[in-house]
Coordinates of C-alpha atoms and ligand atoms in Angstrom, one line a residue:
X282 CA 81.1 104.2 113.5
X283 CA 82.5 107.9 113.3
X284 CA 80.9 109.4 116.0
X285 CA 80.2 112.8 116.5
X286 CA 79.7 114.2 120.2
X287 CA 78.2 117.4 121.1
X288 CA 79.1 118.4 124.1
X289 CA 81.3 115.6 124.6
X290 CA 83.2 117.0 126.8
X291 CA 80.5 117.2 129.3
X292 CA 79.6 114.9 132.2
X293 CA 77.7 112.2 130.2
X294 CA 79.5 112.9 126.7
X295 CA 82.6 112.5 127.9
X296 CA 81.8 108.5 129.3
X297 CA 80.3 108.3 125.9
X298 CA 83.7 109.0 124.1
X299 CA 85.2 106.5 126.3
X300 CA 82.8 104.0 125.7
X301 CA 83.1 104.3 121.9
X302 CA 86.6 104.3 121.6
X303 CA 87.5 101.5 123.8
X304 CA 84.4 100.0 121.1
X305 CA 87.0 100.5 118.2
X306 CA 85.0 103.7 117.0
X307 CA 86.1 107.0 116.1
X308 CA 85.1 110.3 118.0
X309 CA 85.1 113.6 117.5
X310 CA 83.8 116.1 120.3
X311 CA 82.4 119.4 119.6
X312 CA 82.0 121.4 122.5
X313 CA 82.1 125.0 123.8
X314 CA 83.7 124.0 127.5
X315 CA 80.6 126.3 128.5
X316 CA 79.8 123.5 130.7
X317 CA 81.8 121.1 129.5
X318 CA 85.3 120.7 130.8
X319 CA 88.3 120.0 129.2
X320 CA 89.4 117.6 132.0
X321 CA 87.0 115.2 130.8
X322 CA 88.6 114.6 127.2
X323 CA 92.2 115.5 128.4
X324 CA 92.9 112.3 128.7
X325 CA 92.0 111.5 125.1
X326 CA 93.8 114.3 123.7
X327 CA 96.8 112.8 120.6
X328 CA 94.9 109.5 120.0
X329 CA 94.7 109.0 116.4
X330 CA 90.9 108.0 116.7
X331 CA 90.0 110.8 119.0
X332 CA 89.3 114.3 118.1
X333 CA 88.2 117.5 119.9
X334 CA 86.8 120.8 118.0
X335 CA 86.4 123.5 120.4
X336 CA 83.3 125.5 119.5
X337 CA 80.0 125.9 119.8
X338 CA 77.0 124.4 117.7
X339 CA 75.5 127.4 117.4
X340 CA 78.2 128.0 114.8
X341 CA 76.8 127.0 111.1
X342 CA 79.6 126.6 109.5
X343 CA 81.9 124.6 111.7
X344 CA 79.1 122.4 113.0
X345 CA 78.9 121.8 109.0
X346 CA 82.5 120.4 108.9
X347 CA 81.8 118.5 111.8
X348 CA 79.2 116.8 110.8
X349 CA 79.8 116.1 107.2
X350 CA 82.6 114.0 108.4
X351 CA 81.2 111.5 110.7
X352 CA 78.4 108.7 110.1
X353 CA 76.7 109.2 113.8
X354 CA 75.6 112.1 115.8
X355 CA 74.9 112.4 119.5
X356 CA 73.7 114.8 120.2
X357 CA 74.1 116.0 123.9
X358 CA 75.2 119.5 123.4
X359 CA 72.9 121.5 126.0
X360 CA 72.7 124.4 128.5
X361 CA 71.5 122.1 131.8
X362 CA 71.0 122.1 135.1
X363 CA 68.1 123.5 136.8
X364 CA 70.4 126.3 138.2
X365 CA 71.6 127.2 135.1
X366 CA 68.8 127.6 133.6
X367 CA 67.1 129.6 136.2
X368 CA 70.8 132.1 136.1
X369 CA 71.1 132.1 132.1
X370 CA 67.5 131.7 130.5
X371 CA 68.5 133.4 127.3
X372 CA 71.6 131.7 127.0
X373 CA 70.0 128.4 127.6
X374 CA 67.0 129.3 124.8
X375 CA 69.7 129.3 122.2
X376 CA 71.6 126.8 122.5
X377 CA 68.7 124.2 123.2
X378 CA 66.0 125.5 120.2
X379 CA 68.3 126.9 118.1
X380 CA 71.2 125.1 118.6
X381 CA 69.5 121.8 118.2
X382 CA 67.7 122.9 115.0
X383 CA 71.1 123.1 113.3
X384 CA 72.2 120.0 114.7
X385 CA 69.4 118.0 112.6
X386 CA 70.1 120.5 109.9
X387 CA 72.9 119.2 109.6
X388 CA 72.2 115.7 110.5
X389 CA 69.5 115.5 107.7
X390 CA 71.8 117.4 104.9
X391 CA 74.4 114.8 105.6
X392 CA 71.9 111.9 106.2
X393 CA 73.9 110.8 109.6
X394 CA 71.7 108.7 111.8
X395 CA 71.7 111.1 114.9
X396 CA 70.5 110.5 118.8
X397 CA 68.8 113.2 120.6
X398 CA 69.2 113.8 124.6
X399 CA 66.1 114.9 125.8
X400 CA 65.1 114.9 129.7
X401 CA 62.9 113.7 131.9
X402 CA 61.8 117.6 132.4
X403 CA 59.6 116.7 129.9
X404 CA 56.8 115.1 132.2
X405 CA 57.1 118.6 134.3
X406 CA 54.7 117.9 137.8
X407 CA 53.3 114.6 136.3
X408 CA 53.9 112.1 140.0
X409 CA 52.6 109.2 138.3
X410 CA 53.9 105.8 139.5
X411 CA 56.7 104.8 136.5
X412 CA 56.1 107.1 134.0
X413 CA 55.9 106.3 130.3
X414 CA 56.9 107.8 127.2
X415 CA 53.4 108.4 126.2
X416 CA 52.3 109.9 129.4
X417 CA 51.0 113.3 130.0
X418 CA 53.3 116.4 130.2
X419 CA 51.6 118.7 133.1
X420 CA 54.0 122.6 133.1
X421 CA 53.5 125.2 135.1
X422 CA 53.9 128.5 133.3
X423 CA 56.2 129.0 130.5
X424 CA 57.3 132.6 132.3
X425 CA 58.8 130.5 134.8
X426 CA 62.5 129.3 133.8
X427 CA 62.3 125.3 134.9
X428 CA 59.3 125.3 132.3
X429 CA 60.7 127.1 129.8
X430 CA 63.7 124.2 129.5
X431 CA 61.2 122.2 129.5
X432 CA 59.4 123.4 126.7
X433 CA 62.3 124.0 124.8
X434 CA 63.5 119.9 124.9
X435 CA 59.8 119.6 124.0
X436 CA 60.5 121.6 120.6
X437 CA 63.7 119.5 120.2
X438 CA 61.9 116.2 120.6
X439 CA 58.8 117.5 117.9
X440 CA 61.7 118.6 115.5
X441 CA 63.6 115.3 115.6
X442 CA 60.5 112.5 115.5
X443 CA 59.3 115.2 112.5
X444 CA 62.9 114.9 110.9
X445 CA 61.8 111.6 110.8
X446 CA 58.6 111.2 109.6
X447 CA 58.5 113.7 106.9
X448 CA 62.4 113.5 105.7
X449 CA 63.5 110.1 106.6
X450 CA 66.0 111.3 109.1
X451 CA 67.1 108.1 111.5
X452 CA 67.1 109.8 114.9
X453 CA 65.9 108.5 118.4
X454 CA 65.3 110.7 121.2
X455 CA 66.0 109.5 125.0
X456 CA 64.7 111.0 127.9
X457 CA 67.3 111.1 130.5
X458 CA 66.1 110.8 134.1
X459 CA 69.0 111.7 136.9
X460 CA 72.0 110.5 135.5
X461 CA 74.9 110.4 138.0
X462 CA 78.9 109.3 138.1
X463 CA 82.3 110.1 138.3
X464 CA 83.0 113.9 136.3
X465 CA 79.3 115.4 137.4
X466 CA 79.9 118.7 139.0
X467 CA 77.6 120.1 141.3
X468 CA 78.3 123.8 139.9
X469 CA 75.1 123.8 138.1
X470 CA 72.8 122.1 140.9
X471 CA 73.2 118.3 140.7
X472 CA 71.9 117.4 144.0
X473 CA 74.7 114.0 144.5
X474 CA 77.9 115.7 143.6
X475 CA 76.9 118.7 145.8
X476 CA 75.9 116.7 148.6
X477 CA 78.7 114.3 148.1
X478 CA 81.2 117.7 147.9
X479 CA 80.1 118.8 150.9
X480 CA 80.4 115.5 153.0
X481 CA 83.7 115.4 151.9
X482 CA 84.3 119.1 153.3
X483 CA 82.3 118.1 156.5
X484 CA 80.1 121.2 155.8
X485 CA 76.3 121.1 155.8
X486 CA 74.7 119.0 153.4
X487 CA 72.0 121.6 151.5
X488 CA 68.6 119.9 151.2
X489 CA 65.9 122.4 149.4
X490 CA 62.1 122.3 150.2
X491 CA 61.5 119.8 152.8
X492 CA 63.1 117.5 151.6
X493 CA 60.4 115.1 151.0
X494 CA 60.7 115.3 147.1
X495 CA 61.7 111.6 145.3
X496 CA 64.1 110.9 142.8
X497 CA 65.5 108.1 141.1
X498 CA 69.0 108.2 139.9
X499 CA 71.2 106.1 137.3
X500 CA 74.8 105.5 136.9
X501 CA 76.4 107.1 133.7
X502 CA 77.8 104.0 132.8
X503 CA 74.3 102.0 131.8
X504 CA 73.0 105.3 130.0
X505 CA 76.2 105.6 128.1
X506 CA 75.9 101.9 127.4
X507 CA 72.0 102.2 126.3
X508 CA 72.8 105.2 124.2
X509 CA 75.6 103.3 121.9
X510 CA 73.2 100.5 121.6
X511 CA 69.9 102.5 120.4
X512 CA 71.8 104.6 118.0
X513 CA 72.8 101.5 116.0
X514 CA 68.8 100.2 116.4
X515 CA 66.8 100.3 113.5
X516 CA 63.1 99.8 115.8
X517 CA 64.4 102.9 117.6
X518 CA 64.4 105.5 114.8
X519 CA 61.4 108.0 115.2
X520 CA 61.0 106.4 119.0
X521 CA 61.5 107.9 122.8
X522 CA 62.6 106.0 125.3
X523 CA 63.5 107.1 129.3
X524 CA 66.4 105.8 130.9
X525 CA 66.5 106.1 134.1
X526 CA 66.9 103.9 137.5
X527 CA 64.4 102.3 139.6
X528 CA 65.1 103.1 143.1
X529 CA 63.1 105.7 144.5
X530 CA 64.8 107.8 147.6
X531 CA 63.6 111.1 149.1
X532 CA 66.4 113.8 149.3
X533 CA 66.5 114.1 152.6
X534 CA 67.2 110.4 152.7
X535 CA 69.8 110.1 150.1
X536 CA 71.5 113.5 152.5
X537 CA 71.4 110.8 155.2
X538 CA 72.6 108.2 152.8
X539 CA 76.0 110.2 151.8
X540 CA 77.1 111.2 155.5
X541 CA 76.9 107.9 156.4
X542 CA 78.8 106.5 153.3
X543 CA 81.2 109.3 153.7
X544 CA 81.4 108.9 157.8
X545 CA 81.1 112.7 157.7
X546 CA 80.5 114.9 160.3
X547 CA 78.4 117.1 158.4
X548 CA 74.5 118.4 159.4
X549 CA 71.7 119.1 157.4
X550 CA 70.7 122.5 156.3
X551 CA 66.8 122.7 154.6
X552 CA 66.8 125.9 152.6
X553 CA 63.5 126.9 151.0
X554 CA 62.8 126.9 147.2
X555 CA 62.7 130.7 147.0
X556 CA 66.1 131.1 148.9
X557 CA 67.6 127.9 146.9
X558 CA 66.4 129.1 143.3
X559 CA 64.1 131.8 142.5
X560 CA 61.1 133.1 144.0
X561 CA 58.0 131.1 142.9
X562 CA 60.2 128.3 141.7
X563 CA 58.3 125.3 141.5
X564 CA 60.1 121.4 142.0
X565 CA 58.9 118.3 141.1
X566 CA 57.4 116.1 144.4
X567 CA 58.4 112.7 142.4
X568 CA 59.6 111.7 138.9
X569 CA 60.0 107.8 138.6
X570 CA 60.6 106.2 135.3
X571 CA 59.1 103.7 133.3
X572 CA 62.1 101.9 131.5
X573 CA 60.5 98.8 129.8
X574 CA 60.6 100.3 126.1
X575 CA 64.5 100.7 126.7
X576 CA 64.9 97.3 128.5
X577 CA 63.1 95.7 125.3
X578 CA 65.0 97.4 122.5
X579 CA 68.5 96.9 123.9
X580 CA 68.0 95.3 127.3
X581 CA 68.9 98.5 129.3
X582 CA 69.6 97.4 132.6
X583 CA 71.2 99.1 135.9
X584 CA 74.6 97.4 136.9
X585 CA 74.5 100.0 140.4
X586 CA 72.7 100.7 143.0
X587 CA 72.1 103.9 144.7
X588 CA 75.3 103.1 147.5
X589 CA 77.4 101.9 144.4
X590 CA 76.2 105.4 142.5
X591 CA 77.6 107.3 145.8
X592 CA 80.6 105.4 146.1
X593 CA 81.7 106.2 142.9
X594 CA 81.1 110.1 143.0
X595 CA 83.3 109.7 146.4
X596 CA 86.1 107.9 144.9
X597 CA 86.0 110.4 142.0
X598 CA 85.8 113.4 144.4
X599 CA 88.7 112.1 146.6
X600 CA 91.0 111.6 143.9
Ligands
LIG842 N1 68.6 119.6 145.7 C1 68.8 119.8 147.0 N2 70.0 120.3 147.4 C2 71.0 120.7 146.5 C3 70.7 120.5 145.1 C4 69.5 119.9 144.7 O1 68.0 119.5 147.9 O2 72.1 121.2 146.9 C5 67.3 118.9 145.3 C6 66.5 119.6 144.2 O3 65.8 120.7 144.7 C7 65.7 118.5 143.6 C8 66.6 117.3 143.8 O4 67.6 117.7 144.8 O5 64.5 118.3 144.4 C9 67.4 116.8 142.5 O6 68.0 118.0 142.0 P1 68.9 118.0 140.7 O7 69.2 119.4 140.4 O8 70.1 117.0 140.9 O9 68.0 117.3 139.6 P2 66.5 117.6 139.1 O10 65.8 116.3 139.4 O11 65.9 118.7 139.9 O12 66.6 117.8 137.7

Protein backbone atom coordinates (compact mmCIF):
# COMPACT_ATOMS: atom_id res chain seq x y z
CA UNK A 1 0.00 0.00 0.00
CA UNK A 2 0.85 3.86 -0.09
CA UNK A 3 0.21 4.86 3.18
CA UNK A 4 -0.50 7.98 4.43
CA UNK A 5 0.20 8.90 8.26
CA UNK A 6 -1.18 11.75 10.02
CA UNK A 7 0.66 12.51 12.68
CA UNK A 8 3.16 10.06 11.94
CA UNK A 9 5.61 11.45 13.55
CA UNK A 10 4.00 11.04 16.80
CA UNK A 11 4.42 8.35 19.46
CA UNK A 12 2.22 5.59 17.84
CA UNK A 13 2.52 6.96 14.08
CA UNK A 14 5.86 6.83 14.05
CA UNK A 15 6.04 2.63 14.99
CA UNK A 16 3.43 2.60 12.40
CA UNK A 17 5.89 3.99 9.66
CA UNK A 18 8.33 1.53 10.76
CA UNK A 19 6.11 -1.24 10.69
CA UNK A 20 4.95 -0.54 7.10
CA UNK A 21 8.09 0.10 5.56
CA UNK A 22 9.96 -2.79 6.92
CA UNK A 23 6.25 -4.41 5.30
CA UNK A 24 7.53 -3.26 1.73
CA UNK A 25 4.98 -0.27 1.78
CA UNK A 26 5.32 3.19 1.05
CA UNK A 27 4.76 6.06 3.68
CA UNK A 28 4.21 9.43 3.73
CA UNK A 29 3.78 11.40 7.14
CA UNK A 30 1.96 14.50 7.50
CA UNK A 31 2.43 16.14 10.65
CA UNK A 32 2.65 19.51 12.29
CA UNK A 33 5.60 18.38 15.01
CA UNK A 34 2.84 20.10 17.38
CA UNK A 35 3.26 17.00 19.32
CA UNK A 36 4.93 15.09 17.11
CA UNK A 37 8.61 14.99 16.99
CA UNK A 38 10.92 14.99 14.38
CA UNK A 39 13.18 12.42 16.25
CA UNK A 40 10.75 9.86 15.58
CA UNK A 41 10.99 9.90 11.61
CA UNK A 42 14.62 11.13 11.59
CA UNK A 43 15.68 8.09 11.10
CA UNK A 44 13.67 7.61 8.00
CA UNK A 45 14.53 10.78 6.46
CA UNK A 46 16.26 10.02 2.32
CA UNK A 47 14.67 6.52 1.99
CA UNK A 48 13.20 6.39 -1.40
CA UNK A 49 9.84 4.78 0.12
CA UNK A 50 9.58 7.23 2.95
CA UNK A 51 8.28 10.63 2.93
CA UNK A 52 7.64 13.43 5.45
CA UNK A 53 5.35 16.65 4.65
CA UNK A 54 5.61 19.01 7.45
CA UNK A 55 2.13 20.65 8.05
CA UNK A 56 -0.85 20.52 9.52
CA UNK A 57 -4.26 18.83 8.43
CA UNK A 58 -5.98 21.63 9.14
CA UNK A 59 -4.55 22.89 5.80
CA UNK A 60 -7.12 22.03 2.78
CA UNK A 61 -5.03 22.20 0.20
CA UNK A 62 -1.90 20.37 1.17
CA UNK A 63 -3.84 17.66 3.04
CA UNK A 64 -5.42 17.41 -0.75
CA UNK A 65 -2.02 16.56 -2.28
CA UNK A 66 -1.35 14.33 0.35
CA UNK A 67 -4.02 12.36 0.14
CA UNK A 68 -4.68 12.19 -3.53
CA UNK A 69 -1.47 10.41 -3.69
CA UNK A 70 -1.66 7.48 -1.42
CA UNK A 71 -4.20 4.34 -1.47
CA UNK A 72 -4.47 4.27 2.63
CA UNK A 73 -4.97 6.70 5.31
CA UNK A 74 -4.25 6.49 9.02
CA UNK A 75 -5.36 8.66 10.41
CA UNK A 76 -3.78 9.48 13.86
CA UNK A 77 -3.28 13.13 13.50
CA UNK A 78 -4.61 14.47 17.08
CA UNK A 79 -4.25 17.10 19.91
CA UNK A 80 -3.86 14.28 23.07
CA UNK A 81 -3.09 13.88 26.27
CA UNK A 82 -5.37 14.61 29.03
CA UNK A 83 -2.95 17.63 29.95
CA UNK A 84 -3.06 19.00 26.78
CA UNK A 85 -6.29 19.08 26.48
CA UNK A 86 -7.10 20.54 29.73
CA UNK A 87 -3.88 23.54 28.77
CA UNK A 88 -5.09 24.07 24.92
CA UNK A 89 -8.96 23.25 24.68
CA UNK A 90 -9.41 25.46 21.64
CA UNK A 91 -6.53 24.23 19.97
CA UNK A 92 -7.47 20.69 20.59
CA UNK A 93 -11.35 21.45 19.20
CA UNK A 94 -9.79 22.14 15.88
CA UNK A 95 -7.69 19.84 15.13
CA UNK A 96 -9.84 16.86 16.37
CA UNK A 97 -13.61 18.02 14.71
CA UNK A 98 -12.32 19.99 12.21
CA UNK A 99 -9.32 18.56 11.35
CA UNK A 100 -10.68 15.14 11.13
CA UNK A 101 -13.68 16.27 8.96
CA UNK A 102 -11.23 17.18 6.22
CA UNK A 103 -9.30 14.14 6.68
CA UNK A 104 -12.52 11.94 5.43
CA UNK A 105 -13.12 14.83 3.06
CA UNK A 106 -10.47 13.95 1.60
CA UNK A 107 -10.46 10.34 2.19
CA UNK A 108 -13.98 10.00 0.47
CA UNK A 109 -13.05 12.48 -2.67
CA UNK A 110 -10.20 10.26 -3.32
CA UNK A 111 -11.90 6.97 -2.33
CA UNK A 112 -8.68 5.85 0.00
CA UNK A 113 -9.71 3.17 2.48
CA UNK A 114 -8.87 5.27 5.70
CA UNK A 115 -8.46 4.10 9.58
CA UNK A 116 -9.61 6.30 12.31
CA UNK A 117 -7.85 6.49 15.93
CA UNK A 118 -10.41 7.05 18.27
CA UNK A 119 -9.89 6.50 22.26
CA UNK A 120 -10.96 4.77 24.93
CA UNK A 121 -12.15 8.41 26.29
CA UNK A 122 -15.02 7.46 24.66
CA UNK A 123 -16.61 5.24 27.49
CA UNK A 124 -15.94 8.50 29.86
CA UNK A 125 -16.81 7.06 33.83
CA UNK A 126 -18.26 3.74 32.48
CA UNK A 127 -16.14 1.03 35.25
CA UNK A 128 -17.66 -1.85 33.69
CA UNK A 129 -15.71 -5.16 33.93
CA UNK A 130 -14.14 -5.39 29.96
CA UNK A 131 -15.87 -2.93 28.19
CA UNK A 132 -17.31 -3.42 24.77
CA UNK A 133 -17.68 -1.42 21.80
CA UNK A 134 -21.35 -1.28 22.13
CA UNK A 135 -21.29 -0.30 25.69
CA UNK A 136 -22.61 2.85 27.23
CA UNK A 137 -20.68 6.21 27.13
CA UNK A 138 -21.40 7.84 30.72
CA UNK A 139 -19.62 12.05 30.42
CA UNK A 140 -19.56 14.33 32.89
CA UNK A 141 -20.26 17.86 31.57
CA UNK A 142 -19.13 18.97 28.27
CA UNK A 143 -17.90 22.51 30.11
CA UNK A 144 -15.34 20.37 31.56
CA UNK A 145 -12.18 19.89 29.08
CA UNK A 146 -11.60 15.76 29.63
CA UNK A 147 -15.32 15.55 28.27
CA UNK A 148 -15.11 17.85 25.71
CA UNK A 149 -12.16 15.50 23.92
CA UNK A 150 -14.25 13.07 24.57
CA UNK A 151 -17.04 14.28 22.73
CA UNK A 152 -15.17 15.49 20.07
CA UNK A 153 -13.59 11.70 19.17
CA UNK A 154 -17.36 10.88 19.57
CA UNK A 155 -18.15 13.34 16.51
CA UNK A 156 -15.14 11.79 14.64
CA UNK A 157 -16.27 8.24 15.14
CA UNK A 158 -20.24 9.36 13.98
CA UNK A 159 -18.63 11.07 10.88
CA UNK A 160 -16.47 8.10 9.86
CA UNK A 161 -19.12 4.95 10.37
CA UNK A 162 -21.62 7.72 8.45
CA UNK A 163 -18.83 8.14 5.62
CA UNK A 164 -19.54 4.70 5.40
CA UNK A 165 -22.93 3.95 5.40
CA UNK A 166 -24.22 6.68 3.28
CA UNK A 167 -21.04 7.19 0.86
CA UNK A 168 -19.41 3.94 0.80
CA UNK A 169 -16.29 5.16 2.42
CA UNK A 170 -14.08 2.01 3.74
CA UNK A 171 -13.00 3.31 7.13
CA UNK A 172 -12.71 1.53 10.55
CA UNK A 173 -12.42 3.22 13.71
CA UNK A 174 -10.19 1.82 16.77
CA UNK A 175 -10.48 2.72 20.16
CA UNK A 176 -7.19 2.97 21.63
CA UNK A 177 -6.86 2.12 25.33
CA UNK A 178 -3.28 3.17 27.02
CA UNK A 179 -0.88 2.55 24.47
CA UNK A 180 2.70 2.59 25.79
CA UNK A 181 6.54 2.11 24.32
CA UNK A 182 9.72 3.37 23.37
CA UNK A 183 9.19 7.48 21.89
CA UNK A 184 6.07 8.21 24.42
CA UNK A 185 6.85 11.45 26.26
CA UNK A 186 5.48 12.18 29.28
CA UNK A 187 5.18 16.12 28.36
CA UNK A 188 1.63 15.78 27.85
CA UNK A 189 0.69 13.52 31.00
CA UNK A 190 1.33 9.88 30.08
CA UNK A 191 1.47 8.45 33.47
CA UNK A 192 4.55 5.46 32.45
CA UNK A 193 7.00 7.67 30.73
CA UNK A 194 6.57 10.27 33.54
CA UNK A 195 6.92 7.89 36.18
CA UNK A 196 9.61 6.01 34.39
CA UNK A 197 11.51 9.69 33.81
CA UNK A 198 11.43 10.28 37.13
CA UNK A 199 12.82 6.93 38.45
CA UNK A 200 15.49 7.37 36.32
CA UNK A 201 16.13 11.00 37.94
CA UNK A 202 15.55 9.35 41.41
CA UNK A 203 13.01 12.13 41.98
CA UNK A 204 9.46 11.51 43.35
CA UNK A 205 7.33 9.46 41.40
CA UNK A 206 3.91 11.83 40.94
CA UNK A 207 0.79 9.69 41.67
CA UNK A 208 -2.57 11.94 41.28
CA UNK A 209 -5.87 11.23 43.34
CA UNK A 210 -5.19 8.38 45.57
CA UNK A 211 -3.86 6.42 43.58
CA UNK A 212 -6.35 3.78 43.63
CA UNK A 213 -7.58 4.42 39.91
CA UNK A 214 -6.95 1.14 37.37
CA UNK A 215 -5.58 0.99 34.08
CA UNK A 216 -4.60 -1.38 31.61
CA UNK A 217 -1.80 -0.59 29.33
CA UNK A 218 -0.53 -2.07 25.78
CA UNK A 219 2.73 -2.05 24.06
CA UNK A 220 2.84 0.04 20.83
CA UNK A 221 4.10 -2.73 19.02
CA UNK A 222 0.74 -5.12 19.03
CA UNK A 223 -1.44 -1.85 18.32
CA UNK A 224 0.71 -0.84 15.49
CA UNK A 225 0.54 -4.51 14.42
CA UNK A 226 -3.44 -4.65 14.78
CA UNK A 227 -3.85 -1.33 13.00
CA UNK A 228 -1.84 -2.60 9.63
CA UNK A 229 -3.97 -5.63 9.77
CA UNK A 230 -7.60 -4.03 10.09
CA UNK A 231 -6.98 -1.43 7.54
CA UNK A 232 -6.47 -4.15 4.88
CA UNK A 233 -9.90 -6.08 6.48
CA UNK A 234 -12.78 -5.90 4.49
CA UNK A 235 -15.36 -7.25 7.88
CA UNK A 236 -13.72 -4.18 9.52
CA UNK A 237 -15.07 -1.29 7.31
CA UNK A 238 -17.92 0.63 9.16
CA UNK A 239 -16.72 -1.35 12.50
CA UNK A 240 -15.04 -0.19 16.11
CA UNK A 241 -12.92 -2.15 17.70
CA UNK A 242 -10.70 -1.37 21.23
CA UNK A 243 -7.31 -2.37 21.58
CA UNK A 244 -6.05 -2.43 24.52
CA UNK A 245 -4.22 -4.85 27.21
CA UNK A 246 -5.62 -7.06 29.72
CA UNK A 247 -3.77 -6.52 32.85
CA UNK A 248 -5.34 -4.42 35.24
CA UNK A 249 -2.81 -2.41 37.77
CA UNK A 250 -3.69 0.54 40.15
CA UNK A 251 -1.32 3.59 39.71
CA UNK A 252 -0.01 3.49 42.75
CA UNK A 253 1.02 -0.07 42.05
CA UNK A 254 2.44 0.33 38.73
CA UNK A 255 4.58 3.63 40.80
CA UNK A 256 5.76 0.67 43.00
CA UNK A 257 6.24 -1.38 39.94
CA UNK A 258 8.88 1.18 38.14
CA UNK A 259 11.10 1.94 41.30
CA UNK A 260 11.56 -1.48 41.67
CA UNK A 261 12.37 -2.25 37.99
CA UNK A 262 14.44 0.86 37.91
CA UNK A 263 16.18 0.01 41.53
CA UNK A 264 15.50 3.73 42.18
CA UNK A 265 15.62 5.58 45.09
CA UNK A 266 12.76 7.64 44.45
CA UNK A 267 9.40 8.19 46.88
CA UNK A 268 6.06 8.71 46.14
CA UNK A 269 4.38 12.06 45.96
CA UNK A 270 0.14 11.76 45.82
CA UNK A 271 -0.96 15.12 44.47
CA UNK A 272 -4.69 15.85 44.34
CA UNK A 273 -6.76 16.15 41.03
CA UNK A 274 -7.26 19.85 41.50
CA UNK A 275 -3.43 20.61 42.05
CA UNK A 276 -2.52 17.82 39.21
CA UNK A 277 -5.03 19.26 36.53
CA UNK A 278 -7.75 21.60 37.00
CA UNK A 279 -10.10 22.34 39.63
CA UNK A 280 -13.22 20.03 39.37
CA UNK A 281 -11.27 17.71 37.02
CA UNK A 282 -12.86 14.53 37.08
CA UNK A 283 -10.57 10.90 36.37
CA UNK A 284 -11.77 7.72 35.47
CA UNK A 285 -11.67 5.00 38.68
CA UNK A 286 -11.18 1.97 36.00
CA UNK A 287 -11.24 1.56 32.15
CA UNK A 288 -10.56 -2.14 31.22
CA UNK A 289 -11.08 -3.35 27.72
CA UNK A 290 -13.01 -5.78 25.98
CA UNK A 291 -10.71 -6.98 23.00
CA UNK A 292 -12.53 -10.02 21.57
CA UNK A 293 -13.94 -8.19 18.32
CA UNK A 294 -10.13 -7.24 17.53
CA UNK A 295 -8.70 -10.70 18.58
CA UNK A 296 -11.40 -12.28 16.01
CA UNK A 297 -10.90 -10.01 13.04
CA UNK A 298 -7.06 -10.08 12.94
CA UNK A 299 -6.12 -12.14 16.07
CA UNK A 300 -4.87 -9.10 18.08
CA UNK A 301 -2.94 -10.33 20.74
CA UNK A 302 -0.37 -8.83 23.42
CA UNK A 303 3.32 -10.12 22.97
CA UNK A 304 4.29 -7.88 26.60
CA UNK A 305 3.44 -7.75 29.69
CA UNK A 306 3.22 -4.89 31.95
CA UNK A 307 7.26 -5.51 33.30
CA UNK A 308 8.23 -6.00 29.58
CA UNK A 309 6.09 -2.59 28.71
CA UNK A 310 8.35 -0.80 31.59
CA UNK A 311 11.45 -2.26 30.56
CA UNK A 312 11.19 -1.01 27.29
CA UNK A 313 10.31 2.72 28.14
CA UNK A 314 13.62 2.32 30.49
CA UNK A 315 15.88 1.08 27.81
CA UNK A 316 14.46 3.84 25.58
CA UNK A 317 14.86 6.54 28.32
CA UNK A 318 18.47 5.43 29.17
CA UNK A 319 19.64 5.56 25.70
N1 LIG B 1 -1.21 9.93 36.47
C1 LIG B 1 -0.49 10.01 37.67
N2 LIG B 1 0.68 10.70 37.64
C2 LIG B 1 1.20 11.29 36.54
C3 LIG B 1 0.47 11.18 35.33
C4 LIG B 1 -0.73 10.49 35.33
O1 LIG B 1 -0.91 9.49 38.70
O2 LIG B 1 2.29 11.87 36.63
C5 LIG B 1 -2.47 9.16 36.49
C6 LIG B 1 -3.66 9.84 35.82
O3 LIG B 1 -4.30 10.72 36.71
C7 LIG B 1 -4.50 8.65 35.42
C8 LIG B 1 -3.47 7.57 35.10
O4 LIG B 1 -2.27 7.98 35.73
O5 LIG B 1 -5.30 8.23 36.50
C9 LIG B 1 -3.23 7.39 33.62
O6 LIG B 1 -2.94 8.66 33.07
P1 LIG B 1 -2.57 8.90 31.56
O7 LIG B 1 -2.56 10.37 31.34
O8 LIG B 1 -1.34 8.13 31.21
O9 LIG B 1 -3.75 8.21 30.74
P2 LIG B 1 -5.36 8.32 30.86
O10 LIG B 1 -5.76 6.92 31.18
O11 LIG B 1 -5.72 9.27 31.94
O12 LIG B 1 -5.78 8.77 29.53
Amino acid sequence: MKALITGGAGFIGSHLADRLLADGHQVVVLDDLSTGRYENIEHLLGRPDFEFVLGSILNADLLDDCVARCDTVFHLAAAVGVQLIVEKPLESLATNIRGSELVFEKAHKYDTRILVASTSEIYGKNTSDRLGEDDDRILGSPLKSRWSYSEAKAIDEILAYTYWRQKGLRSVIVRLFNTVGPRQTGHYGMVIPRFVNQALRDEPLTVYGDGTQQRCFCYVGDIVDALTRLVDTEEAYGQVFNLGGSEEVSIMTLAERVIARTGSQSSIRVIPYDEAYEAGFEDMERRVPNTDRAAAAVSFKQTLDLDGIIDSVVEDQRR
